[in-house]
mmCIF file with all atom_site columns, C-alpha atoms in Angstrom:
data_model
loop_
_atom_site.group_PDB
_atom_site.id
_atom_site.type_symbol
_atom_site.label_atom_id
_atom_site.label_alt_id
_atom_site.label_comp_id
_atom_site.label_asym_id
_atom_site.label_entity_id
_atom_site.label_seq_id
_atom_site.pdbx_PDB_ins_code
_atom_site.Cartn_x
_atom_site.Cartn_y
_atom_site.Cartn_z
_atom_site.occupancy
_atom_site.B_iso_or_equiv
_atom_site.pdbx_formal_charge
_atom_site.auth_seq_id
_atom_site.auth_comp_id
_atom_site.auth_asym_id
_atom_site.auth_atom_id
_atom_site.pdbx_PDB_model_num
ATOM 1   C CA . MET A 1 1   ? 97.960  83.211 125.443 1.00 57.00 ? 1   MET A CA 1
ATOM 2   C CA . ALA A 1 2   ? 99.879  80.781 122.769 1.00 58.00 ? 2   ALA A CA 1
ATOM 3   C CA . GLU A 1 3   ? 96.538  79.342 121.867 1.00 62.00 ? 3   GLU A CA 1
ATOM 4   C CA . ALA A 1 4   ? 94.965  82.990 120.681 1.00 75.00 ? 4   ALA A CA 1
ATOM 5   C CA . ILE A 1 5   ? 98.013  84.137 119.005 1.00 78.00 ? 5   ILE A CA 1
ATOM 6   C CA . ALA A 1 6   ? 98.014  80.928 116.944 1.00 81.00 ? 6   ALA A CA 1
ATOM 7   C CA . PHE A 1 7   ? 94.249  81.140 116.021 1.00 80.00 ? 7   PHE A CA 1
ATOM 8   C CA . ASP A 1 8   ? 94.639  84.745 115.204 1.00 85.00 ? 8   ASP A CA 1
ATOM 9   C CA . ILE A 1 9   ? 97.416  83.957 112.936 1.00 84.00 ? 9   ILE A CA 1
ATOM 10  C CA . ALA A 1 10  ? 95.460  80.703 111.509 1.00 84.00 ? 10  ALA A CA 1
ATOM 11  C CA . THR A 1 11  ? 92.559  83.014 110.899 1.00 84.00 ? 11  THR A CA 1
ATOM 12  C CA . GLU A 1 12  ? 94.832  85.594 109.267 1.00 86.00 ? 12  GLU A CA 1
ATOM 13  C CA . LEU A 1 13  ? 96.111  82.244 106.894 1.00 82.00 ? 13  LEU A CA 1
ATOM 14  C CA . ILE A 1 14  ? 93.239  81.578 105.594 1.00 80.00 ? 14  ILE A CA 1
ATOM 15  C CA . ILE A 1 15  ? 91.732  85.009 104.496 1.00 82.00 ? 15  ILE A CA 1
ATOM 16  C CA . LYS A 1 16  ? 94.915  85.094 102.606 1.00 81.00 ? 16  LYS A CA 1
ATOM 17  C CA . LEU A 1 17  ? 94.515  81.683 100.997 1.00 78.00 ? 17  LEU A CA 1
ATOM 18  C CA . SER A 1 18  ? 90.944  82.613 100.572 1.00 78.00 ? 18  SER A CA 1
ATOM 19  C CA . SER A 1 19  ? 92.084  85.607 98.579  1.00 79.00 ? 19  SER A CA 1
ATOM 20  C CA . LEU A 1 20  ? 91.222  86.184 94.844  1.00 69.00 ? 20  LEU A CA 1
ATOM 21  C CA . ALA A 1 21  ? 94.813  87.253 94.041  1.00 70.00 ? 21  ALA A CA 1
ATOM 22  C CA . LEU A 1 22  ? 96.054  83.937 95.901  1.00 75.00 ? 22  LEU A CA 1
ATOM 23  C CA . SER A 1 23  ? 93.655  81.863 93.973  1.00 76.00 ? 23  SER A CA 1
ATOM 24  C CA . GLN A 1 24  ? 94.976  83.341 90.527  1.00 75.00 ? 24  GLN A CA 1
ATOM 25  C CA . ILE A 1 25  ? 98.484  83.550 91.190  1.00 75.00 ? 25  ILE A CA 1
ATOM 26  C CA . GLY A 1 26  ? 97.783  79.823 92.227  1.00 75.00 ? 26  GLY A CA 1
ATOM 27  C CA . LEU A 1 27  ? 95.828  79.043 88.938  1.00 77.00 ? 27  LEU A CA 1
ATOM 28  C CA . TRP A 1 28  ? 98.714  80.594 87.229  1.00 74.00 ? 28  TRP A CA 1
ATOM 29  C CA . TRP A 1 29  ? 101.272 78.543 88.864  1.00 74.00 ? 29  TRP A CA 1
ATOM 30  C CA . ASN A 1 30  ? 99.267  75.132 88.725  1.00 80.00 ? 30  ASN A CA 1
ATOM 31  C CA . LEU A 1 31  ? 99.032  75.326 92.615  1.00 79.00 ? 31  LEU A CA 1
ATOM 32  C CA . LYS A 1 32  ? 95.415  75.837 92.945  1.00 80.00 ? 32  LYS A CA 1
ATOM 33  C CA . ASP A 1 33  ? 95.075  72.168 94.594  1.00 87.00 ? 33  ASP A CA 1
ATOM 34  C CA . ASP A 1 34  ? 97.796  72.641 97.021  1.00 85.00 ? 34  ASP A CA 1
ATOM 35  C CA . LEU A 1 35  ? 96.697  76.109 97.848  1.00 82.00 ? 35  LEU A CA 1
ATOM 36  C CA . ASP A 1 36  ? 93.186  74.184 98.658  1.00 85.00 ? 36  ASP A CA 1
ATOM 37  C CA . ASP A 1 37  ? 94.467  71.289 100.781 1.00 87.00 ? 37  ASP A CA 1
ATOM 38  C CA . LEU A 1 38  ? 96.682  73.997 102.544 1.00 83.00 ? 38  LEU A CA 1
ATOM 39  C CA . GLU A 1 39  ? 93.835  76.003 103.694 1.00 84.00 ? 39  GLU A CA 1
ATOM 40  C CA . ARG A 1 40  ? 91.306  72.753 104.518 1.00 88.00 ? 40  ARG A CA 1
ATOM 41  C CA . THR A 1 41  ? 94.442  71.917 106.793 1.00 88.00 ? 41  THR A CA 1
ATOM 42  C CA . VAL A 1 42  ? 94.895  75.762 108.161 1.00 85.00 ? 42  VAL A CA 1
ATOM 43  C CA . SER A 1 43  ? 90.758  75.088 108.679 1.00 85.00 ? 43  SER A CA 1
ATOM 44  C CA . THR A 1 44  ? 91.348  72.025 111.097 1.00 88.00 ? 44  THR A CA 1
ATOM 45  C CA . ILE A 1 45  ? 94.038  73.546 112.768 1.00 85.00 ? 45  ILE A CA 1
ATOM 46  C CA . LYS A 1 46  ? 92.073  75.994 113.947 1.00 84.00 ? 46  LYS A CA 1
ATOM 47  C CA . ALA A 1 47  ? 89.459  73.464 115.501 1.00 84.00 ? 47  ALA A CA 1
ATOM 48  C CA . VAL A 1 48  ? 92.044  71.810 117.378 1.00 84.00 ? 48  VAL A CA 1
ATOM 49  C CA . LEU A 1 49  ? 92.924  74.883 118.946 1.00 83.00 ? 49  LEU A CA 1
ATOM 50  C CA . LEU A 1 50  ? 89.822  75.596 120.346 1.00 80.00 ? 50  LEU A CA 1
ATOM 51  C CA . ASP A 1 51  ? 90.178  72.318 121.997 1.00 81.00 ? 51  ASP A CA 1
ATOM 52  C CA . ALA A 1 52  ? 93.804  73.178 122.860 1.00 81.00 ? 52  ALA A CA 1
ATOM 53  C CA . GLU A 1 53  ? 92.938  76.127 124.132 1.00 76.00 ? 53  GLU A CA 1
ATOM 54  C CA . GLU A 1 54  ? 90.691  74.455 127.218 1.00 77.00 ? 54  GLU A CA 1
ATOM 55  C CA . LYS A 1 55  ? 93.644  71.718 127.868 1.00 79.00 ? 55  LYS A CA 1
ATOM 56  C CA . SER A 1 56  ? 96.361  74.346 127.937 1.00 76.00 ? 56  SER A CA 1
ATOM 57  C CA . ALA A 1 57  ? 95.578  75.712 131.543 1.00 75.00 ? 57  ALA A CA 1
ATOM 58  C CA . THR A 1 58  ? 96.200  71.975 133.163 1.00 82.00 ? 58  THR A CA 1
ATOM 59  C CA . ASN A 1 59  ? 98.671  70.214 130.433 1.00 85.00 ? 59  ASN A CA 1
ATOM 60  C CA . ASN A 1 60  ? 101.984 71.537 130.090 1.00 86.00 ? 60  ASN A CA 1
ATOM 61  C CA . LEU A 1 61  ? 102.477 69.682 127.180 1.00 88.00 ? 61  LEU A CA 1
ATOM 62  C CA . VAL A 1 62  ? 100.044 71.112 125.098 1.00 85.00 ? 62  VAL A CA 1
ATOM 63  C CA . LYS A 1 63  ? 101.303 74.619 126.087 1.00 82.00 ? 63  LYS A CA 1
ATOM 64  C CA . VAL A 1 64  ? 105.058 73.481 124.493 1.00 87.00 ? 64  VAL A CA 1
ATOM 65  C CA . TRP A 1 65  ? 102.843 71.843 121.329 1.00 86.00 ? 65  TRP A CA 1
ATOM 66  C CA . LEU A 1 66  ? 100.735 75.623 120.990 1.00 84.00 ? 66  LEU A CA 1
ATOM 67  C CA . GLU A 1 67  ? 104.417 77.568 121.293 1.00 85.00 ? 67  GLU A CA 1
ATOM 68  C CA . GLU A 1 68  ? 105.833 75.142 118.647 1.00 88.00 ? 68  GLU A CA 1
ATOM 69  C CA . LEU A 1 69  ? 102.435 75.472 116.614 1.00 86.00 ? 69  LEU A CA 1
ATOM 70  C CA . LYS A 1 70  ? 102.786 79.106 116.882 1.00 84.00 ? 70  LYS A CA 1
ATOM 71  C CA . ASP A 1 71  ? 106.188 79.381 115.219 1.00 89.00 ? 71  ASP A CA 1
ATOM 72  C CA . VAL A 1 72  ? 105.047 76.970 112.569 1.00 88.00 ? 72  VAL A CA 1
ATOM 73  C CA . LEU A 1 73  ? 102.116 79.360 111.828 1.00 87.00 ? 73  LEU A CA 1
ATOM 74  C CA . TYR A 1 74  ? 104.128 82.303 111.464 1.00 89.00 ? 74  TYR A CA 1
ATOM 75  C CA . ASP A 1 75  ? 106.886 80.458 109.198 1.00 90.00 ? 75  ASP A CA 1
ATOM 76  C CA . ALA A 1 76  ? 103.578 79.318 106.671 1.00 86.00 ? 76  ALA A CA 1
ATOM 77  C CA . ASP A 1 77  ? 102.510 83.077 107.091 1.00 87.00 ? 77  ASP A CA 1
ATOM 78  C CA . ASP A 1 78  ? 105.619 83.994 106.069 1.00 89.00 ? 78  ASP A CA 1
ATOM 79  C CA . LEU A 1 79  ? 105.894 81.968 103.096 1.00 84.00 ? 79  LEU A CA 1
ATOM 80  C CA . ILE A 1 80  ? 102.603 82.768 101.941 1.00 85.00 ? 80  ILE A CA 1
ATOM 81  C CA . ASP A 1 81  ? 103.539 86.642 101.584 1.00 86.00 ? 81  ASP A CA 1
ATOM 82  C CA . ASP A 1 82  ? 106.682 85.553 100.380 1.00 86.00 ? 82  ASP A CA 1
ATOM 83  C CA . PHE A 1 83  ? 104.645 83.251 97.457  1.00 80.00 ? 83  PHE A CA 1
ATOM 84  C CA . SER A 1 84  ? 102.192 86.759 96.722  1.00 81.00 ? 84  SER A CA 1
ATOM 85  C CA . THR A 1 85  ? 105.178 88.969 96.563  1.00 85.00 ? 85  THR A CA 1
ATOM 86  C CA . GLU A 1 86  ? 107.445 86.895 93.937  1.00 81.00 ? 86  GLU A CA 1
ATOM 87  C CA . ALA A 1 87  ? 103.965 86.246 91.791  1.00 77.00 ? 87  ALA A CA 1
ATOM 88  C CA . LEU A 1 88  ? 103.475 90.599 91.810  1.00 80.00 ? 88  LEU A CA 1
ATOM 89  C CA . ARG A 1 89  ? 107.102 90.908 91.275  1.00 84.00 ? 89  ARG A CA 1
ATOM 90  C CA . LYS A 1 90  ? 106.754 88.639 88.032  1.00 78.00 ? 90  LYS A CA 1
ATOM 91  C CA . ASP A 1 91  ? 103.776 89.846 87.073  1.00 77.00 ? 91  ASP A CA 1
ATOM 92  C CA . LEU A 1 92  ? 104.834 93.367 87.261  1.00 83.00 ? 92  LEU A CA 1
ATOM 93  C CA . MET A 1 93  ? 107.926 92.540 85.677  1.00 83.00 ? 93  MET A CA 1
ATOM 94  C CA . GLY A 1 94  ? 106.208 91.184 82.987  1.00 77.00 ? 94  GLY A CA 1
ATOM 95  C CA . GLU A 1 95  ? 103.895 93.537 82.508  1.00 61.00 ? 95  GLU A CA 1
ATOM 96  C CA . ASN A 1 96  ? 106.948 96.089 82.115  1.00 53.00 ? 96  ASN A CA 1
ATOM 97  C CA . LYS A 1 97  ? 108.519 93.671 79.400  1.00 54.00 ? 97  LYS A CA 1
ATOM 98  C CA . LEU A 1 98  ? 105.448 94.079 77.317  1.00 48.00 ? 98  LEU A CA 1
ATOM 99  C CA . THR A 1 99  ? 105.355 98.401 77.678  1.00 49.00 ? 99  THR A CA 1
ATOM 100 C CA . LYS A 1 100 ? 109.069 98.657 76.890  1.00 49.00 ? 100 LYS A CA 1
ATOM 101 C CA . GLU A 1 101 ? 108.483 96.474 73.841  1.00 50.00 ? 101 GLU A CA 1
#
């Protein structure tokens, strides 16, 4: 079960990292390469999760690892959301300053 949740979170992260808006933000803040690296890492994690799903039925260590990975993926998802929200806030604040002048 944890592997399915972790896989879904990883898939959602890839979608977010691939978004045009986040790519544009990455260019603005010179983080494009870092975001691309993160997207490749999450894709690799998805591949590992497919293998781990088979092993988790018989290996308790894999089950624990999957739970910890799920927590890390949630944290990464939250961080991406925070990053996007902050970028949007800064963008809107910049537009407001221009319209007031």
